[in-house]
XYZ file of C-alpha atoms in Angstrom:
489
model
C 13.697 166.036 -58.030
C 9.969 165.613 -58.037
C 9.655 168.193 -60.817
C 11.940 165.934 -63.424
C 10.302 162.458 -62.935
C 8.180 160.756 -65.558
C 4.682 162.008 -65.293
C 1.578 159.667 -65.146
C -1.637 160.633 -67.189
C -4.293 159.913 -64.659
C -5.210 158.775 -61.159
C -5.425 155.133 -60.694
C -8.392 153.658 -59.007
C -6.847 151.431 -56.149
C -8.731 152.229 -52.985
C -11.833 150.067 -51.895
C -14.504 150.908 -49.204
C -12.455 149.993 -46.252
C -9.842 152.511 -47.510
C -12.266 155.175 -48.209
C -13.870 154.673 -44.604
C -10.569 154.740 -42.947
C -9.924 158.258 -44.551
C -13.196 159.445 -43.256
C -12.773 158.046 -39.757
C -9.058 158.606 -39.598
C -9.280 162.275 -40.803
C -11.777 162.973 -38.002
C -10.365 161.481 -35.050
C -7.057 163.617 -34.458
C -6.485 165.433 -31.119
C -9.656 167.209 -30.607
C -11.574 164.413 -28.718
C -8.739 164.046 -26.176
C -8.757 167.842 -25.529
C -11.509 170.035 -26.198
C -14.190 168.731 -23.640
C -12.087 170.435 -21.128
C -12.729 173.963 -22.572
C -16.359 172.847 -23.366
C -16.839 172.028 -19.565
C -15.523 175.454 -18.670
C -18.054 177.085 -20.879
C -21.034 174.963 -20.002
C -20.512 173.480 -16.553
C -23.105 170.871 -16.785
C -22.946 167.363 -17.993
C -26.307 167.624 -19.787
C -25.263 170.620 -21.861
C -21.759 168.985 -22.589
C -23.132 165.758 -23.947
C -26.026 167.564 -25.896
C -23.188 169.727 -27.643
C -21.582 166.493 -28.775
C -24.732 164.706 -29.854
C -25.873 167.785 -31.770
C -22.441 167.937 -33.451
C -22.750 164.389 -34.460
C -26.289 164.989 -35.949
C -25.168 168.010 -37.860
C -22.007 166.155 -39.241
C -24.192 163.052 -40.252
C -26.755 165.362 -41.827
C -23.804 166.952 -43.951
C -22.534 163.538 -44.918
C -25.928 162.227 -45.964
C -26.242 165.158 -48.251
C -22.739 164.831 -49.579
C -23.335 161.335 -50.738
C -25.645 162.527 -53.604
C -22.944 164.914 -54.808
C -20.427 162.168 -54.593
C -22.200 159.948 -56.466
C -23.066 162.487 -59.234
C -19.361 163.711 -59.662
C -17.008 160.916 -58.586
C -13.732 163.049 -59.724
C -10.710 164.273 -57.888
C -11.338 167.382 -56.088
C -14.694 166.672 -54.243
C -16.013 169.658 -52.669
C -14.513 172.065 -55.058
C -15.995 170.142 -58.088
C -19.441 170.230 -56.394
C -19.311 173.942 -56.010
C -18.154 174.625 -59.444
C -20.904 172.544 -60.890
C -23.658 174.187 -58.870
C -22.471 177.748 -58.578
C -19.602 178.513 -61.050
C -16.044 179.058 -61.050
C -15.653 182.106 -58.699
C -17.475 180.364 -55.700
C -15.340 177.262 -56.292
C -12.408 179.178 -56.476
C -13.228 181.015 -53.152
C -13.538 177.557 -51.651
C -10.276 176.232 -53.095
C -8.479 179.451 -52.103
C -9.826 179.124 -48.442
C -8.805 175.450 -48.256
C -5.297 176.060 -49.383
C -4.862 179.257 -47.191
C -6.758 178.195 -44.079
C -9.225 175.349 -44.034
C -6.911 172.432 -45.002
C -3.539 173.746 -44.047
C -4.866 175.429 -40.907
C -6.051 171.996 -39.649
C -2.893 170.309 -40.792
C -1.000 172.783 -38.645
C -3.380 172.493 -35.789
C -3.184 168.711 -35.628
C 0.410 168.899 -36.091
C 0.961 171.417 -33.211
C -1.022 168.881 -31.265
C 1.132 165.976 -32.161
C 4.149 168.061 -31.015
C 2.476 169.062 -27.810
C 2.108 165.178 -26.848
C 5.452 164.651 -28.075
C 6.779 166.827 -25.331
C 5.130 164.691 -22.725
C 7.661 161.987 -23.605
C 10.685 164.125 -24.518
C 10.163 167.438 -22.689
C 12.980 169.201 -24.598
C 10.759 169.075 -27.573
C 8.186 171.058 -26.214
C 6.267 174.214 -27.620
C 7.740 176.336 -24.977
C 11.283 175.447 -25.749
C 12.366 178.626 -27.737
C 15.355 177.975 -29.747
C 15.165 181.400 -31.614
C 13.275 184.483 -31.713
C 12.558 186.325 -35.141
C 10.606 189.563 -34.298
C 7.462 188.501 -32.679
C 7.656 184.665 -33.768
C 9.270 182.196 -31.469
C 10.892 179.264 -33.172
C 10.589 176.511 -30.565
C 11.719 173.007 -30.786
C 7.943 171.773 -30.605
C 7.225 173.890 -33.679
C 9.868 172.259 -35.398
C 8.677 168.752 -34.467
C 5.249 169.851 -35.880
C 6.839 170.988 -39.101
C 8.844 167.749 -39.325
C 5.829 165.547 -38.928
C 4.167 167.502 -41.794
C 7.279 167.061 -44.056
C 7.648 163.345 -43.352
C 3.969 162.617 -44.040
C 4.054 164.872 -47.156
C 7.205 162.641 -48.488
C 5.404 159.378 -47.598
C 2.372 160.419 -49.595
C 4.413 161.808 -52.525
C 5.627 158.072 -53.102
C 2.138 156.727 -54.011
C -1.567 156.498 -52.777
C -1.118 152.873 -51.698
C 1.541 153.760 -48.963
C -0.630 156.635 -47.669
C -3.522 154.354 -47.632
C -1.783 151.694 -45.515
C -0.660 154.325 -43.055
C -4.101 155.634 -42.727
C -5.589 152.027 -42.138
C -2.943 151.039 -39.620
C -3.119 154.242 -37.660
C -6.915 154.396 -37.858
C -7.393 150.912 -36.450
C -4.745 151.741 -33.740
C -6.717 154.746 -32.475
C -10.064 153.158 -32.784
C -8.919 150.266 -30.633
C -7.261 152.520 -28.156
C -10.511 154.690 -27.912
C -12.687 151.454 -27.547
C -10.407 150.303 -24.673
C -10.692 153.897 -23.125
C -14.414 153.784 -23.377
C -15.134 150.270 -22.291
C -12.749 150.387 -19.164
C -13.624 153.916 -18.172
C -17.521 152.988 -18.278
C -16.864 149.770 -16.353
C -14.909 151.339 -13.581
C -16.840 154.613 -13.361
C -20.707 153.884 -13.833
C -22.338 153.946 -10.637
C -19.454 155.625 -8.664
C -19.648 158.724 -6.660
C -18.121 160.940 -9.404
C -20.554 159.548 -11.894
C -23.656 160.177 -9.746
C -22.381 163.760 -8.709
C -21.795 164.484 -12.506
C -25.341 163.205 -13.432
C -27.063 165.399 -10.658
C -28.447 168.718 -11.834
C -27.347 168.220 -15.347
C -28.958 171.197 -16.946
C -27.649 173.830 -14.394
C -25.349 175.625 -16.919
C -22.582 177.907 -15.627
C -19.483 179.256 -17.253
C -15.930 179.659 -15.691
C -15.052 183.415 -16.186
C -11.667 185.008 -15.426
C -11.808 188.731 -14.341
C -9.100 191.236 -15.091
C -7.257 190.436 -11.928
C -6.933 187.023 -13.028
C -9.376 185.441 -10.483
C -11.876 183.022 -11.845
C -15.485 182.030 -10.827
C -18.651 180.142 -12.048
C -21.108 182.210 -13.403
C -24.686 181.101 -14.080
C -25.894 181.200 -17.710
C -29.404 180.967 -19.100
C -31.584 182.046 -21.882
C -29.907 183.861 -24.860
C -26.674 183.934 -22.910
C -26.678 180.023 -22.679
C -27.613 180.016 -26.427
C -24.782 181.953 -27.410
C -22.184 180.201 -25.250
C -23.452 176.767 -26.346
C -23.222 177.750 -30.115
C -19.753 179.344 -29.413
C -18.223 176.126 -27.755
C -19.542 173.782 -30.268
C -16.758 175.176 -32.502
C -14.612 172.727 -30.411
C -16.701 169.588 -31.226
C -17.317 170.528 -34.581
C -13.517 170.790 -35.186
C -13.034 167.525 -33.720
C -15.760 166.077 -36.144
C -14.251 168.182 -39.171
C -12.363 166.809 -42.277
C -15.054 163.883 -42.997
C -15.119 165.313 -46.464
C -11.532 164.630 -47.238
C -12.583 161.425 -48.907
C -14.317 163.218 -51.566
C -10.981 164.922 -52.845
C -9.699 161.308 -53.650
C -12.587 160.301 -55.603
C -10.417 159.728 -58.491
C -8.634 156.991 -56.895
C -11.458 155.143 -55.313
C -12.994 151.975 -56.985
C -16.746 152.359 -57.857
C -16.811 155.909 -56.419
C -20.596 156.359 -56.959
C -21.277 153.680 -54.138
C -18.212 153.719 -51.994
C -18.018 157.317 -51.367
C -21.500 157.710 -50.074
C -21.061 154.583 -48.008
C -17.734 155.603 -46.444
C -19.274 158.943 -45.551
C -22.050 157.544 -43.560
C -19.964 154.727 -41.996
C -17.184 156.806 -41.103
C -19.195 159.657 -39.598
C -21.587 157.278 -37.709
C -18.563 155.384 -36.164
C -16.885 158.326 -35.107
C -20.036 160.221 -33.748
C -20.963 157.202 -31.460
C -17.286 156.903 -30.157
C -17.184 160.598 -29.565
C -20.217 160.554 -27.281
C -19.103 157.453 -25.520
C -15.821 158.983 -24.858
C -17.273 161.905 -23.207
C -19.408 159.424 -20.961
C -16.265 157.697 -20.072
C -14.670 161.110 -18.817
C -17.625 161.866 -16.776
C -17.483 158.397 -15.297
C -13.956 158.950 -14.112
C -13.481 162.542 -13.470
C -15.666 165.420 -11.852
C -16.997 167.614 -14.508
C -16.138 171.094 -12.955
C -13.195 170.179 -10.503
C -11.074 172.967 -8.627
C -8.712 174.901 -10.699
C -6.081 174.779 -7.736
C -6.595 171.081 -7.305
C -3.386 169.120 -6.638
C -4.403 165.922 -8.176
C -5.939 164.838 -11.666
C -9.111 163.864 -9.796
C -9.449 167.341 -7.981
C -8.842 169.240 -11.286
C -11.633 167.319 -13.092
C -12.611 167.657 -16.636
C -12.716 171.557 -16.584
C -9.368 172.113 -15.428
C -7.300 169.129 -16.625
C -3.810 169.938 -17.126
C -3.140 171.763 -20.494
C -6.763 170.596 -21.178
C -5.436 166.909 -21.649
C -8.617 165.484 -20.454
C -7.997 162.069 -22.189
C -4.782 161.662 -20.399
C -6.416 162.609 -17.043
C -9.208 160.176 -17.541
C -6.633 157.431 -18.553
C -4.668 158.074 -15.472
C -7.604 157.498 -13.171
C -7.568 153.961 -14.507
C -3.852 153.209 -14.883
C -2.018 155.876 -12.703
C 1.077 157.499 -13.992
C 1.624 154.653 -16.677
C -1.453 156.303 -18.532
C 0.710 159.438 -19.166
C 2.947 157.621 -21.288
C 0.224 155.444 -22.931
C -1.994 158.296 -23.679
C 0.674 160.340 -25.060
C 1.562 157.625 -27.602
C -2.155 157.153 -28.326
C -2.641 160.700 -29.252
C 0.386 160.803 -31.146
C -0.582 157.857 -33.299
C -4.232 159.507 -33.325
C -2.883 162.960 -34.780
C -0.106 161.464 -36.936
C -2.938 159.300 -38.874
C -5.412 161.996 -38.878
C -2.805 164.411 -40.680
C -2.033 161.584 -43.083
C -5.498 161.481 -44.301
C -5.764 165.242 -44.576
C -2.463 165.578 -46.417
C -3.328 162.749 -48.765
C -6.525 164.310 -49.584
C -5.791 168.035 -49.857
C -3.566 167.936 -52.999
C -6.235 166.370 -55.042
C -8.195 169.527 -54.767
C -5.222 171.809 -55.833
C -5.009 169.235 -58.725
C -8.562 170.089 -59.716
C -8.132 173.801 -59.318
C -5.040 173.526 -61.584
C -6.522 171.802 -64.134
C -9.003 174.755 -64.277
C -6.004 177.186 -64.565
C -6.824 178.440 -61.045
C -3.771 177.083 -59.124
C -0.225 176.661 -59.824
C 0.155 174.784 -63.143
C 2.466 172.132 -61.939
C 0.103 171.044 -59.168
C -2.099 169.682 -61.954
C 0.564 167.135 -63.073
C 1.096 163.635 -61.640
C 4.337 162.000 -61.127
C 5.244 158.488 -61.971
C 3.225 157.286 -58.771
C 0.133 158.975 -59.992
C 0.469 161.422 -57.230
C -0.082 165.346 -57.497
C 3.449 165.737 -55.729
C 3.884 169.273 -56.332
C 0.700 170.048 -54.884
C 1.573 167.943 -51.823
C 4.729 170.095 -51.317
C 3.213 173.349 -51.934
C 0.580 172.505 -49.153
C 3.438 171.273 -46.940
C 5.193 174.586 -47.255
C 2.119 176.858 -46.278
C 0.943 174.375 -43.489
C 4.361 174.722 -42.041
C 4.357 178.463 -41.932
C 1.059 178.294 -40.324
C 2.592 176.240 -37.372
C 4.196 179.414 -36.609
C 1.267 181.794 -36.895
C -0.690 181.161 -33.529
C -2.047 178.670 -30.984
C -3.978 175.665 -31.307
C -7.209 177.273 -30.273
C -6.693 180.177 -33.025
C -6.174 177.797 -35.815
C -8.967 175.855 -34.879
C -11.565 178.663 -34.766
C -10.673 180.339 -38.066
C -10.319 177.234 -40.033
C -13.549 175.625 -38.558
C -15.596 178.808 -39.202
C -14.357 178.968 -42.850
C -15.064 175.345 -43.302
C -18.610 175.719 -41.979
C -19.345 178.580 -44.494
C -18.389 176.343 -47.556
C -20.358 173.341 -46.168
C -23.505 175.511 -46.233
C -22.745 176.630 -49.694
C -22.080 173.174 -51.049
C -25.300 171.782 -49.491
C -27.162 174.702 -50.720
C -25.815 173.526 -54.175
C -27.797 170.242 -53.765
C -31.044 172.145 -53.978
C -29.748 173.943 -57.015
C -28.689 171.048 -58.920
C -32.051 169.191 -58.334
C -33.585 172.065 -60.113
C -30.921 172.638 -62.873
C -30.089 169.015 -63.497
C -33.240 167.015 -62.736
C -32.232 164.435 -65.542
C -28.712 163.748 -64.120
C -28.045 160.196 -62.878
C -28.095 160.224 -59.168
C -26.642 156.505 -57.813
C -27.416 157.820 -54.300
C -30.188 160.298 -53.331
C -29.765 162.271 -50.160
C -31.790 160.556 -47.221
C -34.418 162.825 -45.941
C -34.315 165.541 -48.851
C -35.130 168.320 -48.472
C -35.536 168.153 -44.708
C -31.934 166.944 -43.623
C -30.098 169.212 -46.095
C -32.058 172.138 -44.845
C -31.368 171.281 -41.318
C -27.887 171.372 -41.952
C -27.992 174.886 -43.410
C -30.002 176.230 -40.836
C -27.838 174.713 -37.858
C -24.622 175.449 -39.341
C -25.658 178.811 -40.383
C -26.634 179.604 -36.657
C -23.575 178.297 -35.173
C -21.543 180.561 -37.766
C -23.317 183.623 -36.917
C -22.980 182.923 -33.046
C -19.122 182.450 -33.787
C -19.072 185.958 -35.478
C -20.776 187.512 -32.495
C -18.884 185.902 -29.617
C -15.244 185.613 -31.358
C -15.197 188.211 -33.890
C -11.543 188.421 -34.088
C -10.664 184.949 -35.111
C -14.007 184.331 -37.152
C -13.405 187.743 -38.685
C -9.997 186.499 -39.827
C -11.581 183.522 -41.307
C -13.997 185.512 -43.178
C -11.352 188.091 -44.349
C -8.982 185.220 -45.922
C -12.224 184.041 -47.965
C -12.944 187.596 -49.107
C -9.191 188.281 -50.116
C -9.765 185.380 -52.626
C -12.076 187.876 -54.539
C -9.214 189.953 -55.888
C -6.822 186.861 -56.269
C -9.480 185.342 -58.620
C -9.689 188.514 -60.663
C -5.920 188.710 -60.931
C -5.769 184.967 -62.225
C -8.696 185.577 -64.604
C -6.908 188.724 -66.013
C -3.694 186.624 -66.555
C -5.579 183.947 -68.411
C -7.228 186.460 -70.574
C -3.800 187.988 -71.618
C -2.521 184.423 -72.415
C -5.598 183.721 -74.544
């Protein structure tokens, strides 16, 4: 029915600074902070390196946000990063970005977060678990958990198709709820754990890095790592914290609906990323205050298993159970369901605005460039919904995490490199906000993100190679689209 309704002519600017900041913070805080520290602990085995990875992730993310602020002020229009790349580098690189966003970056993150939502739903309702197979079609298992993930995507897509105000209210409510819950976990966790035997143990020999390695016989052991081996593992495991801190740029996609975007988008980027960076670092301190870092893979209790071997990597639930006992399982499941639901709301809301900008350039489905009577690109929302739902059946949470974050890093580098190019090609263009620390902070981001990307290619070539292949497939697709446009012309 969405195709037949009366169409609006343009986006309406209804969102203020609070709305924009809630999109930044709410899109960043999903499931990652409650899960990935477990895998990072197995990779690094020392609290100093674990905390350094989160601190460095925060610095890298904030460096990117500071750089994006200038581009957002220059180009306050729907489409965000796609528009920035198009202006700096032309249509082909912009299309490759938009193609990657649709095929893996945005939709892959939506699928990963929806999968995490389903994972925690099964804590309350075990029959809805990801392992509950209902039907097998070839190599693909249709499980009740995956259907829950798809159902959450469909519901949020429908809600956002009814107008940006509804999606904005969902975002503010769910972002507020998870911020308060994270604050509670941090405050009570640190109050209980600081100075305890666990805390003292975790902060002894904090730089003795070691990695948990499982051999072909299935037997695991801690192996000491140092030198270039430590650098490689450190860079590889940062994909976890970078994924948890990603999606901050989604606010740029909805620039056409933000009041005074030249001021509010840069402010929201800086505020949102700062808030989340501080919370993430404090949350990891709370984990270390309550749980031993390395633990025992065969441990019978939550305390014995520690951070590294938390059941199903649910380190947030494990930490909460140290404070509240069995009640924590239910409370944390509800918290993470709220967190992932709110996170996906922001990502789903924003994504369709990029496809709108592409459609206006003739590089996406034409109907994705049409607004419905609520001034929303509803067709783009539903196209995104369909493909994200397909990706829910394509792999595990960790696979989706790696290839979506790797592709995202590549285009962050391209976009911030565009900042340097535009300073040269458009020196007279009005810049309501200028990148703080230019050229050093943008250059730092390019070098840091580039180093992590190279390490990922070396350490996990299969998944990162898949992400790169998806980007490269965009070349022939672009040529086909251009050929079609030329024929029509």
